[in-house]
Tab-separated table of C-alpha atoms in Angstrom:
chain	number	residue	atom	x	y	z
A	80	MET	CA	-23.462	-0.170	-7.798
A	81	VAL	CA	-22.124	-0.463	-4.243
A	82	LYS	CA	-25.106	1.346	-2.766
A	83	ALA	CA	-27.512	-0.846	-4.750
A	84	GLY	CA	-25.807	-3.963	-3.383
A	85	SER	CA	-24.634	-5.468	-6.674
A	86	ILE	CA	-20.986	-5.147	-5.553
A	87	THR	CA	-20.187	-6.578	-2.135
A	88	SER	CA	-16.368	-6.677	-2.065
A	89	LEU	CA	-13.353	-4.812	-3.395
A	90	GLU	CA	-12.206	-7.934	-5.247
A	91	GLN	CA	-15.236	-7.633	-7.546
A	92	ILE	CA	-14.204	-4.064	-8.422
A	93	PHE	CA	-10.588	-5.107	-9.071
A	94	SER	CA	-11.622	-8.139	-11.154
A	95	MET	CA	-13.744	-5.881	-13.393
A	96	GLY	CA	-10.691	-3.667	-13.955
A	97	LYS	CA	-12.378	-0.572	-12.558
A	98	SER	CA	-10.787	2.049	-10.348
A	99	ILE	CA	-12.179	3.383	-7.090
A	100	GLU	CA	-13.366	6.948	-7.670
A	101	GLU	CA	-14.896	7.703	-4.251
A	102	ASN	CA	-13.536	7.000	-0.799
A	103	GLY	CA	-17.068	6.186	0.404
A	104	ILE	CA	-16.861	2.943	-1.570
A	105	VAL	CA	-13.920	1.806	0.555
A	106	ASP	CA	-15.694	2.906	3.752
A	107	ALA	CA	-18.761	0.852	2.780
A	108	LEU	CA	-16.902	-2.300	1.712
A	109	LEU	CA	-14.146	-2.241	4.364
A	110	PRO	CA	-15.681	-0.899	7.579
A	111	ASN	CA	-12.689	-1.932	9.737
A	112	ILE	CA	-10.078	0.038	7.760
A	113	ASN	CA	-7.287	1.743	9.706
A	114	SER	CA	-5.457	4.893	8.648
A	115	GLU	CA	-2.192	6.381	9.791
A	116	VAL	CA	-0.390	9.617	8.982
A	117	VAL	CA	3.211	8.772	8.165
A	118	GLU	CA	4.746	12.159	7.432
A	119	ILE	CA	3.887	15.848	7.685
A	120	ARG	CA	6.297	18.204	5.907
A	121	SER	CA	6.330	21.908	5.263
A	122	VAL	CA	6.828	22.842	1.608
A	123	GLN	CA	7.308	26.346	0.249
A	124	ARG	CA	7.238	28.063	-3.098
A	125	MET	CA	8.520	31.522	-3.862
A	126	THR	CA	6.179	34.040	-5.472
A	127	SER	CA	6.916	37.610	-6.517
A	128	ASN	CA	5.593	38.889	-3.164
A	129	ASN	CA	6.771	36.328	-0.616
A	130	ARG	CA	6.957	32.650	0.225
A	131	LYS	CA	3.781	30.573	0.162
A	132	GLN	CA	3.807	27.751	2.673
A	133	LYS	CA	1.798	24.534	2.498
A	134	PHE	CA	1.904	21.241	4.353
A	135	ARG	CA	2.441	17.952	2.556
A	136	VAL	CA	0.985	14.905	4.298
A	137	THR	CA	1.604	11.248	3.453
A	138	ALA	CA	-0.902	8.705	4.803
A	139	ILE	CA	-1.403	4.951	4.582
A	140	VAL	CA	-4.593	2.917	5.011
A	141	GLY	CA	-5.169	-0.817	5.342
A	142	ASP	CA	-7.460	-3.411	6.832
A	143	GLY	CA	-4.817	-5.915	7.965
A	144	ASN	CA	-6.347	-8.502	5.649
A	145	GLY	CA	-4.777	-7.990	2.224
A	146	HIS	CA	-5.689	-4.387	1.312
A	147	VAL	CA	-3.422	-1.334	1.550
A	148	GLY	CA	-3.219	2.154	0.044
A	149	VAL	CA	-0.929	5.205	0.064
A	150	GLY	CA	-1.967	8.807	-0.464
A	151	ALA	CA	-0.426	12.264	-0.312
A	152	ALA	CA	-1.936	15.739	-0.303
A	153	LYS	CA	-0.952	19.375	0.169
A	154	ASP	CA	-2.932	22.144	1.824
A	155	VAL	CA	-2.463	25.379	3.726
A	156	GLU	CA	-3.891	23.809	6.892
A	157	VAL	CA	-2.616	20.565	8.375
A	158	LYS	CA	-6.049	19.078	9.188
A	159	ALA	CA	-7.337	19.603	5.640
A	160	ALA	CA	-4.149	18.050	4.224
A	161	ILE	CA	-4.507	15.021	6.530
A	162	ASP	CA	-8.122	14.451	5.478
A	163	SER	CA	-7.220	14.793	1.783
A	164	ALA	CA	-4.263	12.400	2.121
A	165	ILE	CA	-6.380	9.740	3.855
A	166	ASN	CA	-9.073	10.083	1.182
A	167	ALA	CA	-6.420	9.771	-1.555
A	168	ALA	CA	-5.030	6.653	0.146
A	169	LYS	CA	-8.512	5.122	0.218
A	170	ARG	CA	-8.928	5.798	-3.514
A	171	ASN	CA	-5.503	4.217	-4.198
A	172	ILE	CA	-6.200	1.049	-2.203
A	173	MET	CA	-5.122	-2.213	-3.800
A	174	PRO	CA	-5.137	-5.926	-2.941
A	175	VAL	CA	-2.021	-7.666	-1.665
A	176	VAL	CA	-1.400	-11.243	-2.802
A	177	MET	CA	-0.489	-13.315	0.249
A	178	GLY	CA	1.235	-16.683	0.397
A	179	CYS	CA	4.064	-18.697	1.916
A	180	GLY	CA	6.966	-18.217	-0.466
A	181	SER	CA	9.922	-18.851	1.828
A	182	TRP	CA	11.974	-21.966	1.116
A	183	GLN	CA	12.566	-22.282	4.893
A	184	CYS	CA	8.846	-22.594	5.616
A	185	THR	CA	6.411	-25.018	4.032
A	186	CYS	CA	3.316	-24.311	6.109
A	187	GLY	CA	1.235	-23.190	3.114
A	188	GLN	CA	-0.567	-20.479	5.121
A	189	PRO	CA	-0.781	-16.896	3.805
A	190	HIS	CA	1.541	-15.101	6.233
A	191	SER	CA	3.999	-13.578	3.724
A	192	LEU	CA	4.306	-12.948	-0.009
A	193	PRO	CA	4.281	-15.881	-2.455
A	194	PHE	CA	7.629	-14.922	-4.054
A	195	ILE	CA	10.381	-12.289	-4.099
A	196	THR	CA	9.228	-9.020	-5.614
A	197	ARG	CA	10.800	-5.666	-6.413
A	198	GLY	CA	9.355	-2.180	-6.666
A	199	LYS	CA	10.741	1.165	-7.760
A	200	CYS	CA	9.709	4.802	-7.427
A	201	GLY	CA	12.133	7.583	-8.275
A	202	SER	CA	15.595	6.566	-7.100
A	203	VAL	CA	14.242	4.230	-4.420
A	204	GLU	CA	14.213	0.478	-5.033
A	205	VAL	CA	12.597	-1.933	-2.574
A	206	LEU	CA	13.035	-5.716	-2.488
A	207	LEU	CA	10.466	-7.725	-0.520
A	208	LYS	CA	11.562	-11.266	0.279
A	209	PRO	CA	9.249	-13.876	1.876
A	210	ALA	CA	10.331	-15.013	5.335
A	211	PRO	CA	9.570	-18.129	7.402
A	212	LYS	CA	6.709	-18.073	9.878
A	213	GLY	CA	7.556	-16.490	13.229
A	214	LEU	CA	10.330	-14.185	11.990
A	215	GLY	CA	8.245	-10.994	11.909
A	216	ILE	CA	8.643	-7.947	9.693
A	217	VAL	CA	12.247	-6.890	9.122
A	218	ALA	CA	11.908	-3.420	7.580
A	219	SER	CA	12.250	0.292	8.263
A	220	LYS	CA	9.694	2.036	10.463
A	221	HIS	CA	7.337	3.299	7.747
A	222	VAL	CA	7.577	0.196	5.568
A	223	LYS	CA	6.943	-1.994	8.621
A	224	ARG	CA	3.760	-0.080	9.480
A	225	MET	CA	2.572	-0.334	5.864
A	226	LEU	CA	3.198	-4.088	5.769
A	227	GLU	CA	1.332	-4.491	9.081
A	228	LEU	CA	-1.660	-2.604	7.659
A	229	ALA	CA	-1.510	-4.872	4.594
A	230	GLY	CA	-1.673	-7.993	6.766
A	231	VAL	CA	1.824	-9.316	6.046
A	232	LYS	CA	3.274	-10.987	9.140
A	233	ASP	CA	6.719	-12.283	8.091
A	234	ILE	CA	8.968	-10.624	5.501
A	235	TRP	CA	12.445	-9.273	4.822
A	236	SER	CA	12.706	-5.840	3.222
A	237	PHE	CA	15.742	-4.329	1.526
A	238	SER	CA	15.853	-0.809	0.102
A	239	LYS	CA	18.373	1.362	-1.677
A	240	GLY	CA	18.424	4.847	-3.128
A	241	ARG	CA	17.327	8.012	-1.351
A	242	THR	CA	15.246	6.296	1.292
A	243	ARG	CA	14.758	9.480	3.321
A	244	THR	CA	11.998	10.302	0.841
A	245	THR	CA	9.179	8.545	2.677
A	246	TYR	CA	6.614	8.901	-0.101
A	247	ASN	CA	8.903	7.288	-2.702
A	248	VAL	CA	9.702	4.375	-0.364
A	249	LEU	CA	6.004	3.693	0.252
A	250	MET	CA	5.186	3.988	-3.453
A	251	ALA	CA	8.028	1.552	-4.239
A	252	VAL	CA	6.392	-0.941	-1.835
A	253	MET	CA	3.076	-0.365	-3.630
A	254	ASP	CA	4.854	-1.050	-6.941
A	255	ALA	CA	6.205	-4.300	-5.486
A	256	PHE	CA	2.668	-5.266	-4.451
A	257	GLN	CA	1.493	-4.436	-7.982
A	258	HIS	CA	4.054	-6.903	-9.356
A	259	THR	CA	2.570	-9.655	-7.181
A	260	ILE	CA	-0.841	-9.014	-8.745
A	261	SER	CA	0.442	-9.063	-12.328
A	262	MET	CA	2.395	-12.314	-11.801
A	263	LYS	CA	0.390	-15.431	-12.604
A	264	ASN	CA	0.792	-18.154	-10.007
A	265	LEU	CA	0.799	-21.866	-10.781
A	266	GLU	CA	-2.847	-22.462	-9.813
A	267	ASP	CA	-4.077	-19.685	-12.123
A	268	PHE	CA	-1.861	-20.984	-14.927
A	269	ASN	CA	-3.242	-24.526	-14.609
A	270	LYS	CA	-6.841	-23.220	-14.610
A	271	SER	CA	-6.281	-21.294	-17.855
A	272	LYS	CA	-5.109	-24.406	-19.767
């Protein structure tokens, strides 16, 4: 459908309720997408003969304009794991609802989130709170990079739990973004009446 030209944006795919099965779809619809490897870890499992070592890679992708994704992959070689993680992040890409939800700012421009949202993954809980324009992103290193790739410019971030687990922190942020999609804003509510 993308190759034929009947779908021209990711929002059409998300509005139909379909998932992205191939990373080529994201490459075609978002040509200016950026990717970044966040973490490379060595993981081992014990077999009857010896230890088998693999590398686990966590990657994030985003276009800086309301789309972001997180992916993780394991492989024996680092390069193959990086490629697989970036492809998984492209398949897991999702829209980010932008707005101006801070009570200190009434500009009405989409520079932050429209309201406070929470996300959870494992023991990690993340709270994203809209901030006034000009404040910047107040978050940890990995969360800050993810929010930059999503296009968020001003936000406060609070996290608790075992935040050393980078993958769980990033997935908790994705869960918080998912809550912004499922929440109906006032304009959508008035249109449905």
